[in-house]
Amino acid sequence: MVVETRSQVRPGQRPPEAGQAARPGAPRRPPGAEREGEGFGIVSRSSITPMESVRRLLGFLAPYRRVVIQVILLLFATALLGMATPYLIQQVIDKALTLGNLPVVALYALGIVALSLTNAALHTIQRYSLAYSVENAVYDIRNRLYEWIIRMPFGFHDRSRTGQLISRLTSDIDRISRFLGFGIAELASVTLTFLSASIMLFRMSVQLGLLGWTILPPMIWIALRGSQELGPRFYGLRQQFGRITAQIQENYAGVRVVKAFAREQLEISKFRRELQEFNRRRMGVIKIFALLQPSMSFLTNLGLVLLLAVGGHAVLQGKLTLGQLVASQGYMMMLFGPIRMIGWLMIMSQEAIASGQRMFEIFDTQPEVKEKPDAIELPPVKGEIRFEHVSFAYEQDTEVLHDCSFVIHPRETVAIMGATGSGKTSIINLIPRFYDVTSGRVTIDGYDVRDVTLKSLRRQIGTIFQEAVLFSGTIAENIAYGRPDATMDEIIAAAKIAQAHDFIMSFPDGYQTRVGERGVTLSGGQRQRITIARAILLNPPILIMDDSTSSVDIETEYQIQQALNASMRNRTAVVIAHRLSTVKNADRIIVLDRGRIVEEGTHEELLALGGHYRRIYETTLAQQEEKEVA
Ligand code: DGT
Ligand code: MG
């Protein structure tokens, strides 16, 4: 399957944002913007064969096999019962109507009604059983998918626009569910009907059977041609629809930027163009339909006329009864009906198989960061972090850290400094093993982080990310995210250390104030203090913090600083520092330059050295000092 990689926002159309241009290839992107040529890194040409896809899709039905067998039996029963109606009509005409025997006519009529009722009842049970097993199977698929996505490591989520991935997979699952829930059963029923109607027709009259079969080839040809034409057109239509939704989503997310740069008109005309293209493609589909259905009807009617001519002739010659002629007409309709369906079913099956290929491809992706089968529990640590000749690359051949070695002692506070893009975030990402080193090793209390279970490792490391992420829920729930069992007292204690208690209490609902979607809007500084409280509540022996540069007022900055100082006490702390106050508080400073450690020491030592640190100090930190004094 082809993966759409066309960027929705072309470089020239991106409104220039401060700082964005300064860092080509930087990982942070404006909301909604996609790097040119970026895909999911998966499924360009599937390694999963269509057969395997079908086999594995059916595998999802395996737990419900008893119901599935019931469905198959019911399918047989209904197909066979369906064959009885024309036969009964034949009997009623030949044995009763032509002889004027009304009571027998009534008897047959009752028989036909009873048969239809039975058939309808069996159909209902069959539909319901099928839906039961398929809905359960699809439930299993969705669950597995969610679990899989949430368990995938950072690297995967960096590569894929997760939102798009999920929406793509949702539509794949829809297609799979339609195929399992309707397609397969219909395919089976159509085939059964076709075969038994053929047999019945030939039994009525070989001549009429042959006649029916001569109409079949052109019908099948039209059906298959139609599905060949429609398949790619449908695909194109969906792609275009995806483009439209993506644009709506992006403009919605970036509506402030659109307005700020007065680009409304441009966005509107862009949207109009996409919509026109959508309409054009829709008309293409409708055109095929407009040709397809009338030609099918024409062939069906042609078949009927021929049947009347040939069959009527036979009746007049006494070779065929009137009842047999009428029944033959019924069987011929049953013969043609499936052909009209077959094109549809082909498209549906092909799509579902392709969706299955895509889905299984994803399920088969091996995560880069994987627990060893014999990983041990990391015992409670003192908090010594050691980097030994660590090199690291997000993508092959572009190393962002080169041969980094350093030791952070238990309870030490170390600040990492360096220009933007120098690799600060990358360094601390390696400690909780969000990524794996390319060479060298990272150890905690002597344990290689790759030898221990991820859970036992991450439980002992409190992480405060560069971006403060809060979930929909109350403030209390957000603070207790890592420890849902925490008591209210513990939550409040953590919030106090993080300097968050006072502003939380200023809300009418206090700790029960809802944040996130449809909740109160918090300022950057407030959000950050909540995430600090979240990390403190874990009471981890190691705390790592990616302090954001977000400019806050002096008062907030002071409070965040207090929060940090308090939270770093009594544990190993690694802080990416942008503020002089943080740097001065650190026991030691590590200076990074383009992925290399260039200097290491205390504030005074590094100033005296007169190298990188001194330059950073003179250009940025000293100004902060002036601001603080002022
Ligand atoms: P900051 O936060 O702007 O002050 O910069 P740092 O020092 O935290 O830089 P960092 O570690 O985010 O980036 C170091 C280099 O690695 C930079 O050239 C961009 C690149 N990089 C960062 N994240 C990713 C990623 O997810 N994928 C790829 N391919 N490259 C990345
Ligand atoms: Mg960073």
Short mmCIF file of C-alpha atoms and ligand atoms in Angstrom, two decimals, residues 28 424-425 466 546 576, ligand 2:
data_model
loop_
_atom_site.label_atom_id
_atom_site.label_comp_id
_atom_site.label_asym_id
_atom_site.label_seq_id
_atom_site.Cartn_x
_atom_site.Cartn_y
_atom_site.Cartn_z
CA ARG A 28 10.23 20.50 17.54
CA LYS A 424 21.05 18.40 26.45
CA THR A 425 17.62 16.79 26.15
CA GLN A 466 10.54 20.46 28.74
CA ASP A 546 14.36 19.66 31.37
CA ILE A 576 19.05 21.35 32.13
MG MG B 2 16.06 20.33 24.90
#
